[in-house]
Amino acid sequence: MIYKAIGLMSGSSLDGLDIAYVHFQETGGKWSFEIVNSDCYKYSAEWEGKLRNATTLSALDYLLLHVDYGHHTGKLVNGFIETFGLHHKVDLIASHGHTSFHIPSKKLTAQLGDGAAIAAVTGLPVIADLRSMDIALGGEGAPIVPAGEKLLFQDYDLLLNLGGIANITVNITSEYTAFDICAANRVLNTLAGMAGKAFDENGEMSARGYVNPLLLQELNSIEYYGRQYPKSLSNDFGTDVIIPLILRYNLTVNDALCTYVEHIAMQVQAAIAFVLQAGGGPIGTLRLMVTGGGAFNLFLIERIRSLLEFLNIETIVPANDLVNYKEAIIMALLGVLRWREEYTVLSSVTGSTRNSIGGALWLGVDA
């Protein structure tokens, strides 16, 4: 059977809503997929501001934004369907939403984008709220993509996503593990914005800078990096913790970017070295796939590739559609798995008491 699903992803970098229409097929327990159509709908300055400031709102205003963003998302999906001629070709929509609050220690995670609103606007079945079940079971609620990565990308030993937050999935033992490494594009884009740029294109600004060793040392000593996994970061870690720390050094934008790129690369190396050691040490050449917007930062990739060579790791950046839309693709798959009532979150990743089937289902039409 072929499942035809739309996946929606809004990351912490606030660059827009990623939409992917994907065909999935399962044969004898093996999954395959085809990206049929994909696009990114950039946020207007107004919507970027609303999402960025969501955590400062009153309870009432937050819930109003939750509903408003759901209707906005539904309209974007309708535009996507119209553009690509997908009427009557979509089985379901799976929406990650835009994460606002993420406090696993309090058993709380919240993603903006009311699933009922999306279903009402599109007239299609919608699966949303993909993290809450795992959080309720005592897990981190993140990362949730490994359940999909396990089915679609078994040929890779390591999967690194460089989005607003950098996270890693490890496939070197019988159980998948994954965790958030550090803030990534959320910090890099903020720094680039201080020079009037939306982002550091190709890493050209950071490549012209110099590493500040004192700042690098302070960044690398942040308490989070010494924690055992499972572990995850909230979206505001970069803006509330990292950016103020960097600004205290009064560096040029290029030097700040260069230093933070080196920090990301070092934390990626440290995270992988730790999981390799925990898994019993070197096991031959490993293949690492890199996706997310940071994969287009050539200077960052150069630094990561250079540091990982010492660990005998081959760093692979795949085709652009996979770099850009891997997480939206996996959201679509998680929706299919939820529809089939199969596990969407792995306890080996999040630390919850058991694997779980996450997601609330909203039917957009009268059955």
mmCIF file of C-alpha atoms in Angstrom, residues 146-280:
data_model
loop_
_atom_site.group_PDB
_atom_site.id
_atom_site.type_symbol
_atom_site.label_atom_id
_atom_site.label_comp_id
_atom_site.label_asym_id
_atom_site.label_seq_id
_atom_site.Cartn_x
_atom_site.Cartn_y
_atom_site.Cartn_z
ATOM 1 C CA PRO A 146 14.809 8.765 15.106
ATOM 2 C CA ALA A 147 11.696 6.567 14.837
ATOM 3 C CA GLY A 148 11.463 7.681 11.217
ATOM 4 C CA GLU A 149 15.211 7.660 10.603
ATOM 5 C CA LYS A 150 15.321 4.044 11.759
ATOM 6 C CA LEU A 151 12.881 3.088 8.996
ATOM 7 C CA LEU A 152 14.156 5.294 6.164
ATOM 8 C CA PHE A 153 17.910 5.764 6.646
ATOM 9 C CA GLN A 154 19.340 2.515 7.981
ATOM 10 C CA ASP A 155 22.356 2.822 5.663
ATOM 11 C CA TYR A 156 23.800 5.597 7.844
ATOM 12 C CA ASP A 157 25.501 5.025 11.183
ATOM 13 C CA LEU A 158 25.056 8.621 12.335
ATOM 14 C CA LEU A 159 22.558 11.310 11.359
ATOM 15 C CA LEU A 160 23.294 14.934 12.222
ATOM 16 C CA ASN A 161 20.672 17.635 11.778
ATOM 17 C CA LEU A 162 21.927 21.218 11.829
ATOM 18 C CA GLY A 163 18.762 23.213 12.371
ATOM 19 C CA GLY A 164 18.036 25.832 14.986
ATOM 20 C CA ILE A 165 19.353 23.160 17.340
ATOM 21 C CA ALA A 166 21.928 20.545 16.322
ATOM 22 C CA ASN A 167 20.928 16.989 17.163
ATOM 23 C CA ILE A 168 22.451 13.596 16.511
ATOM 24 C CA THR A 169 21.003 10.116 15.972
ATOM 25 C CA VAL A 170 23.267 7.124 16.552
ATOM 26 C CA ASN A 171 22.752 3.767 14.840
ATOM 27 C CA ILE A 172 25.732 1.688 15.944
ATOM 28 C CA THR A 173 24.113 -0.690 18.428
ATOM 29 C CA SER A 174 20.856 -2.645 18.545
ATOM 30 C CA GLU A 175 19.088 0.386 20.044
ATOM 31 C CA TYR A 176 18.960 3.828 18.500
ATOM 32 C CA THR A 177 20.049 6.731 20.655
ATOM 33 C CA ALA A 178 19.693 10.437 19.930
ATOM 34 C CA PHE A 179 19.950 13.770 21.699
ATOM 35 C CA ASP A 180 20.299 17.497 21.188
ATOM 36 C CA ILE A 181 23.933 18.596 20.966
ATOM 37 C CA CYS A 182 23.887 22.403 21.033
ATOM 38 C CA ALA A 183 22.180 25.469 19.641
ATOM 39 C CA ALA A 184 23.133 25.947 15.994
ATOM 40 C CA ASN A 185 21.379 28.078 13.364
ATOM 41 C CA ARG A 186 19.332 29.941 15.960
ATOM 42 C CA VAL A 187 22.597 31.464 17.217
ATOM 43 C CA LEU A 188 24.355 31.771 13.850
ATOM 44 C CA ASN A 189 21.371 33.539 12.277
ATOM 45 C CA THR A 190 21.039 35.904 15.221
ATOM 46 C CA LEU A 191 24.697 36.865 14.932
ATOM 47 C CA ALA A 192 24.432 37.329 11.168
ATOM 48 C CA GLY A 193 21.410 39.543 11.792
ATOM 49 C CA MET A 194 23.655 41.948 13.691
ATOM 50 C CA ALA A 195 25.382 42.611 10.366
ATOM 51 C CA GLY A 196 22.076 43.032 8.538
ATOM 52 C CA LYS A 197 22.092 39.511 7.081
ATOM 53 C CA ALA A 198 19.372 36.884 7.389
ATOM 54 C CA PHE A 199 22.072 34.212 7.664
ATOM 55 C CA ASP A 200 25.764 33.652 6.992
ATOM 56 C CA GLU A 201 25.563 32.477 3.382
ATOM 57 C CA ASN A 202 27.957 29.581 2.736
ATOM 58 C CA GLY A 203 29.699 30.484 6.009
ATOM 59 C CA GLU A 204 31.556 33.308 4.245
ATOM 60 C CA MET A 205 31.419 35.694 7.209
ATOM 61 C CA SER A 206 32.567 33.107 9.736
ATOM 62 C CA ALA A 207 35.368 32.022 7.389
ATOM 63 C CA ARG A 208 36.727 35.580 7.474
ATOM 64 C CA GLY A 209 36.741 35.686 11.265
ATOM 65 C CA TYR A 210 39.080 34.423 13.969
ATOM 66 C CA VAL A 211 38.384 32.148 16.917
ATOM 67 C CA ASN A 212 38.407 33.835 20.314
ATOM 68 C CA PRO A 213 39.940 31.166 22.588
ATOM 69 C CA LEU A 214 38.521 32.577 25.828
ATOM 70 C CA LEU A 215 34.961 32.659 24.491
ATOM 71 C CA LEU A 216 35.382 29.206 22.979
ATOM 72 C CA GLN A 217 36.547 27.850 26.328
ATOM 73 C CA GLU A 218 33.593 29.390 28.150
ATOM 74 C CA LEU A 219 31.127 28.074 25.583
ATOM 75 C CA ASN A 220 32.546 24.562 25.820
ATOM 76 C CA SER A 221 32.263 24.609 29.614
ATOM 77 C CA ILE A 222 28.469 25.103 29.647
ATOM 78 C CA GLU A 223 26.898 22.630 32.046
ATOM 79 C CA TYR A 224 24.523 21.040 29.513
ATOM 80 C CA TYR A 225 27.370 19.441 27.560
ATOM 81 C CA GLY A 226 28.442 17.380 30.539
ATOM 82 C CA ARG A 227 25.028 15.808 31.065
ATOM 83 C CA GLN A 228 24.314 12.223 30.163
ATOM 84 C CA TYR A 229 21.825 11.585 27.400
ATOM 85 C CA PRO A 230 18.835 11.336 26.950
ATOM 86 C CA LYS A 231 18.754 15.115 26.955
ATOM 87 C CA SER A 232 17.166 17.896 24.952
ATOM 88 C CA LEU A 233 17.296 21.673 24.598
ATOM 89 C CA SER A 234 14.547 24.263 24.480
ATOM 90 C CA ASN A 235 14.415 26.717 21.566
ATOM 91 C CA ASP A 236 15.387 29.656 23.765
ATOM 92 C CA PHE A 237 18.645 28.086 24.946
ATOM 93 C CA GLY A 238 20.474 29.806 22.102
ATOM 94 C CA THR A 239 18.904 33.228 22.569
ATOM 95 C CA ASP A 240 18.707 33.280 26.376
ATOM 96 C CA VAL A 241 21.986 31.554 27.275
ATOM 97 C CA ILE A 242 24.380 31.589 24.320
ATOM 98 C CA ILE A 243 23.825 35.001 22.735
ATOM 99 C CA PRO A 244 24.219 37.005 26.000
ATOM 100 C CA LEU A 245 27.434 35.079 26.708
ATOM 101 C CA ILE A 246 28.845 35.892 23.262
ATOM 102 C CA LEU A 247 27.885 39.562 23.459
ATOM 103 C CA ARG A 248 29.905 40.029 26.652
ATOM 104 C CA TYR A 249 33.071 39.616 24.588
ATOM 105 C CA ASN A 250 32.335 42.569 22.260
ATOM 106 C CA LEU A 251 33.672 40.735 19.199
ATOM 107 C CA THR A 252 33.178 41.620 15.568
ATOM 108 C CA VAL A 253 30.340 39.682 13.971
ATOM 109 C CA ASN A 254 32.810 37.672 11.884
ATOM 110 C CA ASP A 255 34.855 36.669 14.929
ATOM 111 C CA ALA A 256 31.728 35.790 16.907
ATOM 112 C CA LEU A 257 30.486 33.626 14.035
ATOM 113 C CA CYS A 258 33.858 31.958 13.562
ATOM 114 C CA THR A 259 34.100 31.160 17.256
ATOM 115 C CA TYR A 260 30.598 29.748 17.423
ATOM 116 C CA VAL A 261 31.116 27.620 14.303
ATOM 117 C CA GLU A 262 34.171 26.123 15.980
ATOM 118 C CA HIS A 263 32.101 25.518 19.107
ATOM 119 C CA ILE A 264 29.420 23.641 17.146
ATOM 120 C CA ALA A 265 32.044 21.518 15.379
ATOM 121 C CA MET A 266 33.795 20.697 18.640
ATOM 122 C CA GLN A 267 30.538 19.747 20.367
ATOM 123 C CA VAL A 268 29.560 17.522 17.431
ATOM 124 C CA GLN A 269 32.936 15.794 17.669
ATOM 125 C CA ALA A 270 32.682 15.458 21.454
ATOM 126 C CA ALA A 271 29.146 14.054 21.288
ATOM 127 C CA ILE A 272 30.069 11.450 18.694
ATOM 128 C CA ALA A 273 33.294 10.507 20.475
ATOM 129 C CA PHE A 274 31.310 9.962 23.660
ATOM 130 C CA VAL A 275 28.704 7.672 22.083
ATOM 131 C CA LEU A 276 31.417 5.720 20.272
ATOM 132 C CA GLN A 277 33.235 5.167 23.527
ATOM 133 C CA ALA A 278 29.997 4.155 25.235
ATOM 134 C CA GLY A 279 29.390 1.688 22.411
ATOM 135 C CA GLY A 280 32.719 -0.024 22.939
#
